[in-house]
Amino acid sequence: MTEVRLDGRVALVTGAGRGLGRAHARLLAAHGARVVVNDPGVGLGGEGGDQAPARDVVAEIEAAGGSAVANFDTVATEDGARAMIRQAIDSFGRIDIVVNNAGNFYTRHGFDETSPESFAHIWQVHVIGSVNVIRAAWPHMVAQKYGRIINTASHTGYLGSRNNLEYSAAKAAIHGITRTLSLEAGDHNIAVNAIAPGAVTRPVRLIPGILDMMPAGAFEPELVAPTVVWLAHEDCKVTGEIFGVMAGTTTRIKVVETPGYCSRNPTPEAIRDAFEDVILDQRRFDAAGLVIGKEAELRGMDLVERFTAS
């Protein structure tokens, strides 16, 4: 089997000091990429700051024979995003791969506890932060006619997640960004894809009882990183796609439509009569054998069970 190599490529991984970002950065480096390990070391709500997480990952990469530098800027500002891309250029001469992994979180709460401020807090990092980093890297990728951008979506954005509205809405927005930008990026040989990952990370650990439900080894960040490495490779030509990646399973997530009902003169009664068999058309989905998830957490547990049974 020919190894997937990224020799000569330069990658930026945001939020790479812990969890999924750490796993991405380490495996990218293990496959030859030089890596900018970005992490300001803040708490889950964005408070504080600590350079140790990013520095520790760089030390781990270098100890394994790889090449990396630490960066402590925030994705939440344009200046911070420009600074991390500038560091990639100054340190390694180019930027080929962007993995938008950085995120912040709230303790879960109901809709009646949301506010304009709570939405802005989450969106500024997950959504605007991703756009900031892409915008900073974009002219370099366009000039070299090559790039790989990997965003981080979530099953919560497709299937919903109770008491998690701000985060779910932000991750749904990442889908739109990925799909729309891929249409423009293809003209420049830039592939834009996203992963919807699942792993035991700091925010997941806050979910009551979650660790008791996880079999050993089933929900590790290291099970997600191999898909990121492949999406970062020049031979991976797909763009505008979103991949579910958790518990050792990688899936393709698509938004689909039924053929539906069409009429020059639709009426409520006609819609009623066509609703079950023609518009919902559940038999078509059942025959396709595709998975129709009902809730993000339930989908995650299905995949954990699959991992355990494999």
Tab-separated table of C-alpha atoms in Angstrom:
chain	number	residue	atom	x	y	z
A	1	MET	CA	0.000	0.000	0.000
A	2	THR	CA	1.439	3.349	-1.068
A	3	GLU	CA	1.702	5.731	1.883
A	4	VAL	CA	-0.152	9.038	1.751
A	5	ARG	CA	2.632	11.606	1.939
A	6	LEU	CA	2.465	15.380	2.375
A	7	ASP	CA	6.149	16.143	1.932
A	8	GLY	CA	6.733	19.743	0.894
A	9	ARG	CA	3.276	20.843	2.041
A	10	VAL	CA	2.608	23.349	4.812
A	11	ALA	CA	-0.459	23.035	7.015
A	12	LEU	CA	-2.127	25.308	9.545
A	13	VAL	CA	-4.326	23.621	12.144
A	14	THR	CA	-6.315	25.963	14.361
A	15	GLY	CA	-7.151	24.971	17.918
A	16	ALA	CA	-4.422	22.342	17.674
A	17	GLY	CA	-3.224	22.301	21.270
A	18	ARG	CA	-5.657	19.645	22.425
A	19	GLY	CA	-8.195	17.078	21.293
A	20	LEU	CA	-9.031	16.823	17.616
A	21	GLY	CA	-6.691	19.616	16.540
A	22	ARG	CA	-3.756	17.975	18.285
A	23	ALA	CA	-4.505	14.666	16.563
A	24	HIS	CA	-4.782	16.396	13.173
A	25	ALA	CA	-1.517	18.287	13.607
A	26	ARG	CA	0.433	15.251	14.768
A	27	LEU	CA	-0.749	13.007	11.942
A	28	LEU	CA	-0.263	15.664	9.262
A	29	ALA	CA	3.317	16.071	10.494
A	30	ALA	CA	3.831	12.300	10.640
A	31	HIS	CA	2.943	12.180	6.949
A	32	GLY	CA	5.467	14.857	6.024
A	33	ALA	CA	3.664	18.188	6.311
A	34	ARG	CA	5.265	21.088	8.128
A	35	VAL	CA	2.669	22.335	10.577
A	36	VAL	CA	1.712	25.611	12.214
A	37	VAL	CA	0.139	24.551	15.499
A	38	ASN	CA	-2.276	27.333	16.402
A	39	ASP	CA	-3.797	27.538	19.858
A	40	PRO	CA	-4.115	30.551	22.171
A	41	GLY	CA	-4.720	28.117	25.032
A	42	VAL	CA	-7.996	29.640	26.176
A	43	GLY	CA	-10.731	27.975	28.195
A	44	LEU	CA	-13.846	26.548	26.573
A	45	GLY	CA	-15.569	29.919	26.855
A	46	GLY	CA	-12.599	31.807	25.412
A	47	GLU	CA	-11.216	32.974	28.754
A	48	GLY	CA	-7.570	33.138	29.758
A	49	GLY	CA	-4.614	32.057	27.641
A	50	ASP	CA	-1.801	29.525	27.836
A	51	GLN	CA	1.017	28.890	25.376
A	52	ALA	CA	1.811	25.457	26.793
A	53	PRO	CA	-0.707	23.377	24.767
A	54	ALA	CA	0.574	24.559	21.377
A	55	ARG	CA	4.200	24.348	22.484
A	56	ASP	CA	3.670	20.815	23.793
A	57	VAL	CA	2.249	19.642	20.465
A	58	VAL	CA	5.182	21.183	18.605
A	59	ALA	CA	7.555	19.371	20.961
A	60	GLU	CA	5.728	16.085	20.313
A	61	ILE	CA	5.955	16.584	16.544
A	62	GLU	CA	9.638	17.453	16.677
A	63	ALA	CA	10.410	14.522	18.965
A	64	ALA	CA	8.872	12.264	16.322
A	65	GLY	CA	11.093	13.792	13.622
A	66	GLY	CA	8.576	16.269	12.194
A	67	SER	CA	8.654	20.022	11.708
A	68	ALA	CA	6.285	22.471	13.393
A	69	VAL	CA	5.983	25.922	14.935
A	70	ALA	CA	3.599	27.184	17.589
A	71	ASN	CA	1.199	30.073	17.061
A	72	PHE	CA	-0.935	31.710	19.752
A	73	ASP	CA	-3.172	34.078	17.769
A	74	THR	CA	-6.978	33.983	17.786
A	75	VAL	CA	-9.099	33.106	14.777
A	76	ALA	CA	-11.787	35.454	16.076
A	77	THR	CA	-10.111	38.527	14.558
A	78	GLU	CA	-8.869	39.239	11.060
A	79	ASP	CA	-5.545	40.385	12.498
A	80	GLY	CA	-5.110	37.098	14.329
A	81	ALA	CA	-5.901	35.052	11.225
A	82	ARG	CA	-3.514	37.091	9.096
A	83	ALA	CA	-0.793	36.665	11.697
A	84	MET	CA	-0.987	32.869	11.705
A	85	ILE	CA	-0.880	32.693	7.910
A	86	ARG	CA	2.016	35.150	7.893
A	87	GLN	CA	3.849	32.903	10.348
A	88	ALA	CA	3.340	29.932	8.021
A	89	ILE	CA	4.809	31.911	5.121
A	90	ASP	CA	7.698	33.290	7.205
A	91	SER	CA	8.535	29.904	8.739
A	92	PHE	CA	7.985	27.557	5.818
A	93	GLY	CA	7.591	29.687	2.689
A	94	ARG	CA	4.005	28.769	1.751
A	95	ILE	CA	0.576	27.634	2.957
A	96	ASP	CA	-1.094	24.641	1.327
A	97	ILE	CA	-3.506	23.231	3.890
A	98	VAL	CA	-5.872	24.918	6.330
A	99	VAL	CA	-7.713	22.849	8.921
A	100	ASN	CA	-10.318	25.033	10.609
A	101	ASN	CA	-10.723	23.231	13.920
A	102	ALA	CA	-10.814	25.998	16.553
A	103	GLY	CA	-13.995	26.365	18.553
A	104	ASN	CA	-15.477	27.659	21.776
A	105	PHE	CA	-18.445	26.386	23.746
A	106	TYR	CA	-21.108	27.062	26.346
A	107	THR	CA	-22.523	24.725	28.933
A	108	ARG	CA	-25.679	23.378	27.322
A	109	HIS	CA	-28.843	25.351	27.986
A	110	GLY	CA	-32.373	25.641	26.666
A	111	PHE	CA	-33.625	28.019	24.002
A	112	ASP	CA	-35.057	30.382	26.606
A	113	GLU	CA	-31.524	30.975	27.899
A	114	THR	CA	-30.088	31.978	24.528
A	115	SER	CA	-29.456	35.612	23.628
A	116	PRO	CA	-27.973	37.696	20.823
A	117	GLU	CA	-24.765	37.731	22.845
A	118	SER	CA	-24.648	33.939	23.214
A	119	PHE	CA	-25.075	33.481	19.464
A	120	ALA	CA	-22.430	36.108	18.664
A	121	HIS	CA	-19.988	34.513	21.121
A	122	ILE	CA	-20.160	31.107	19.423
A	123	TRP	CA	-20.410	32.357	15.848
A	124	GLN	CA	-17.429	34.683	16.155
A	125	VAL	CA	-15.086	31.726	16.584
A	126	HIS	CA	-16.732	28.834	14.732
A	127	VAL	CA	-18.113	30.729	11.731
A	128	ILE	CA	-16.395	34.109	11.429
A	129	GLY	CA	-13.149	32.569	12.685
A	130	SER	CA	-13.201	29.978	9.896
A	131	VAL	CA	-13.895	32.688	7.332
A	132	ASN	CA	-11.105	34.872	8.755
A	133	VAL	CA	-8.526	32.112	8.341
A	134	ILE	CA	-9.690	31.152	4.855
A	135	ARG	CA	-9.661	34.799	3.768
A	136	ALA	CA	-6.084	35.196	5.030
A	137	ALA	CA	-4.879	32.042	3.253
A	138	TRP	CA	-6.910	32.562	0.083
A	139	PRO	CA	-4.633	34.903	-1.921
A	140	HIS	CA	-1.634	32.636	-1.314
A	141	MET	CA	-3.532	29.547	-2.459
A	142	VAL	CA	-4.896	31.370	-5.507
A	143	ALA	CA	-1.405	32.592	-6.446
A	144	GLN	CA	0.086	29.107	-6.252
A	145	LYS	CA	-3.035	27.546	-7.863
A	146	TYR	CA	-3.323	24.973	-5.115
A	147	GLY	CA	-4.901	24.558	-1.723
A	148	ARG	CA	-6.778	22.257	0.590
A	149	ILE	CA	-9.259	23.703	3.098
A	150	ILE	CA	-10.906	21.426	5.651
A	151	ASN	CA	-13.623	22.968	7.800
A	152	THR	CA	-15.235	21.476	10.879
A	153	ALA	CA	-18.991	20.985	10.745
A	154	SER	CA	-21.039	18.728	13.019
A	155	HIS	CA	-23.908	16.276	12.948
A	156	THR	CA	-25.622	18.766	15.256
A	157	GLY	CA	-25.957	21.091	12.263
A	158	TYR	CA	-27.874	18.454	10.279
A	159	LEU	CA	-29.696	16.411	12.882
A	160	GLY	CA	-30.054	18.873	15.749
A	161	SER	CA	-28.915	18.636	19.348
A	162	ARG	CA	-31.078	19.513	22.323
A	163	ASN	CA	-30.055	22.475	24.468
A	164	ASN	CA	-27.290	23.300	21.995
A	165	LEU	CA	-28.847	25.792	19.592
A	166	GLU	CA	-26.039	28.311	19.135
A	167	TYR	CA	-23.485	25.609	18.372
A	168	SER	CA	-25.811	23.632	16.104
A	169	ALA	CA	-26.717	26.705	14.078
A	170	ALA	CA	-23.060	27.682	13.744
A	171	LYS	CA	-22.112	24.239	12.478
A	172	ALA	CA	-24.961	24.317	9.961
A	173	ALA	CA	-23.474	27.571	8.687
A	174	ILE	CA	-20.151	25.800	8.125
A	175	HIS	CA	-21.976	23.515	5.695
A	176	GLY	CA	-23.142	26.523	3.680
A	177	ILE	CA	-19.689	28.089	3.711
A	178	THR	CA	-18.080	24.858	2.535
A	179	ARG	CA	-20.566	24.228	-0.262
A	180	THR	CA	-20.614	27.823	-1.513
A	181	LEU	CA	-16.874	28.475	-1.342
A	182	SER	CA	-16.115	25.207	-3.134
A	183	LEU	CA	-17.968	26.527	-6.184
A	184	GLU	CA	-15.585	29.464	-6.424
A	185	ALA	CA	-12.470	27.657	-5.232
A	186	GLY	CA	-12.502	25.040	-7.972
A	187	ASP	CA	-11.378	27.618	-10.513
A	188	HIS	CA	-8.138	27.930	-8.531
A	189	ASN	CA	-7.460	24.223	-7.864
A	190	ILE	CA	-8.458	24.692	-4.232
A	191	ALA	CA	-10.555	21.937	-2.660
A	192	VAL	CA	-12.888	22.930	0.173
A	193	ASN	CA	-14.417	20.151	2.256
A	194	ALA	CA	-15.601	19.674	5.823
A	195	ILE	CA	-15.693	16.962	8.438
A	196	ALA	CA	-18.412	16.393	11.016
A	197	PRO	CA	-16.268	14.708	13.672
A	198	GLY	CA	-17.004	12.976	16.921
A	199	ALA	CA	-14.498	12.369	19.689
A	200	VAL	CA	-14.079	12.663	23.425
A	201	THR	CA	-12.811	16.225	23.747
A	202	ARG	CA	-13.131	18.911	26.428
A	203	PRO	CA	-16.711	19.957	25.557
A	204	VAL	CA	-17.852	16.363	25.148
A	205	ARG	CA	-16.562	15.565	28.625
A	206	LEU	CA	-19.013	18.132	29.996
A	207	ILE	CA	-22.006	16.041	28.882
A	208	PRO	CA	-23.245	14.205	31.997
A	209	GLY	CA	-22.619	10.461	31.871
A	210	ILE	CA	-21.094	10.494	28.382
A	211	LEU	CA	-17.838	8.795	29.349
A	212	ASP	CA	-19.710	5.932	30.976
A	213	MET	CA	-21.394	5.249	27.633
A	214	MET	CA	-18.174	5.098	25.610
A	215	PRO	CA	-16.336	1.787	25.149
A	216	ALA	CA	-12.572	2.112	25.501
A	217	GLY	CA	-10.955	3.442	22.341
A	218	ALA	CA	-14.187	4.053	20.449
A	219	PHE	CA	-14.285	7.843	20.440
A	220	GLU	CA	-10.650	8.921	20.205
A	221	PRO	CA	-9.516	11.970	18.165
A	222	GLU	CA	-6.900	9.759	16.519
A	223	LEU	CA	-9.723	7.924	14.719
A	224	VAL	CA	-10.718	11.174	12.989
A	225	ALA	CA	-7.313	12.457	11.864
A	226	PRO	CA	-6.679	9.916	9.048
A	227	THR	CA	-9.633	11.289	7.076
A	228	VAL	CA	-8.257	14.821	7.501
A	229	VAL	CA	-4.861	13.722	6.170
A	230	TRP	CA	-6.469	12.196	3.078
A	231	LEU	CA	-8.604	15.292	2.424
A	232	ALA	CA	-5.410	17.353	2.694
A	233	HIS	CA	-3.641	15.332	-0.007
A	234	GLU	CA	-3.269	16.518	-3.592
A	235	ASP	CA	-4.690	13.246	-4.938
A	236	CYS	CA	-7.971	13.799	-3.116
A	237	LYS	CA	-9.950	15.712	-5.739
A	238	VAL	CA	-13.376	15.970	-4.082
A	239	THR	CA	-14.633	19.405	-3.125
A	240	GLY	CA	-17.757	20.791	-1.502
A	241	GLU	CA	-18.312	17.564	0.440
A	242	ILE	CA	-18.969	16.951	4.126
A	243	PHE	CA	-17.832	13.749	5.776
A	244	GLY	CA	-19.035	12.314	9.048
A	245	VAL	CA	-16.015	10.977	10.921
A	246	MET	CA	-16.339	9.294	14.295
A	247	ALA	CA	-15.790	5.978	16.047
A	248	GLY	CA	-13.661	4.647	13.201
A	249	THR	CA	-16.350	5.311	10.571
A	250	THR	CA	-16.142	7.815	7.719
A	251	THR	CA	-19.381	8.627	5.877
A	252	ARG	CA	-20.477	11.047	3.192
A	253	ILE	CA	-23.213	13.445	4.323
A	254	LYS	CA	-25.532	14.822	1.644
A	255	VAL	CA	-28.579	17.059	1.668
A	256	VAL	CA	-31.086	15.425	-0.679
A	257	GLU	CA	-34.589	16.105	-1.983
A	258	THR	CA	-37.414	13.866	-3.064
A	259	PRO	CA	-38.639	14.380	-6.649
A	260	GLY	CA	-41.716	15.854	-5.015
A	261	TYR	CA	-45.045	17.089	-6.297
A	262	CYS	CA	-45.420	19.658	-9.081
A	263	SER	CA	-48.517	21.416	-10.373
A	264	ARG	CA	-49.320	24.631	-12.209
A	265	ASN	CA	-52.199	25.092	-9.782
A	266	PRO	CA	-51.267	23.622	-6.389
A	267	THR	CA	-53.907	23.645	-3.696
A	268	PRO	CA	-53.708	22.768	-0.016
A	269	GLU	CA	-55.825	19.717	-0.763
A	270	ALA	CA	-53.472	18.567	-3.518
A	271	ILE	CA	-50.487	19.013	-1.233
A	272	ARG	CA	-52.314	17.010	1.441
A	273	ASP	CA	-53.077	14.179	-0.937
A	274	ALA	CA	-49.512	14.022	-2.299
A	275	PHE	CA	-47.788	14.562	1.009
A	276	GLU	CA	-47.135	11.027	2.259
A	277	ASP	CA	-46.385	9.104	-0.936
A	278	VAL	CA	-44.966	11.788	-3.240
A	279	ILE	CA	-43.465	14.577	-1.125
A	280	LEU	CA	-42.211	12.696	1.931
A	281	ASP	CA	-41.637	9.592	-0.238
A	282	GLN	CA	-40.220	7.600	2.660
A	283	ARG	CA	-40.200	4.407	0.625
A	284	ARG	CA	-37.533	5.876	-1.657
A	285	PHE	CA	-35.258	6.589	1.296
A	286	ASP	CA	-35.858	3.158	2.783
A	287	ALA	CA	-35.057	1.477	-0.542
A	288	ALA	CA	-31.834	3.470	-0.904
A	289	GLY	CA	-30.382	2.016	2.287
A	290	LEU	CA	-29.113	5.449	3.342
A	291	VAL	CA	-29.022	6.475	6.981
A	292	ILE	CA	-31.560	9.084	8.099
A	293	GLY	CA	-30.435	10.249	11.520
A	294	LYS	CA	-32.931	11.516	14.076
A	295	GLU	CA	-30.699	13.359	16.547
A	296	ALA	CA	-26.949	13.996	16.622
A	297	GLU	CA	-26.239	12.196	19.880
A	298	LEU	CA	-28.264	9.155	18.852
A	299	ARG	CA	-26.364	8.970	15.562
A	300	GLY	CA	-23.108	9.103	17.499
A	301	MET	CA	-24.129	6.192	19.685
A	302	ASP	CA	-25.097	4.162	16.594
A	303	LEU	CA	-21.556	4.598	15.286
A	304	VAL	CA	-20.028	3.718	18.639
A	305	GLU	CA	-22.010	0.487	18.604
A	306	ARG	CA	-20.763	-0.226	15.089
A	307	PHE	CA	-17.187	0.321	16.237
A	308	THR	CA	-17.678	-2.017	19.177
A	309	ALA	CA	-19.146	-4.727	16.951
A	310	SER	CA	-16.399	-4.503	14.333
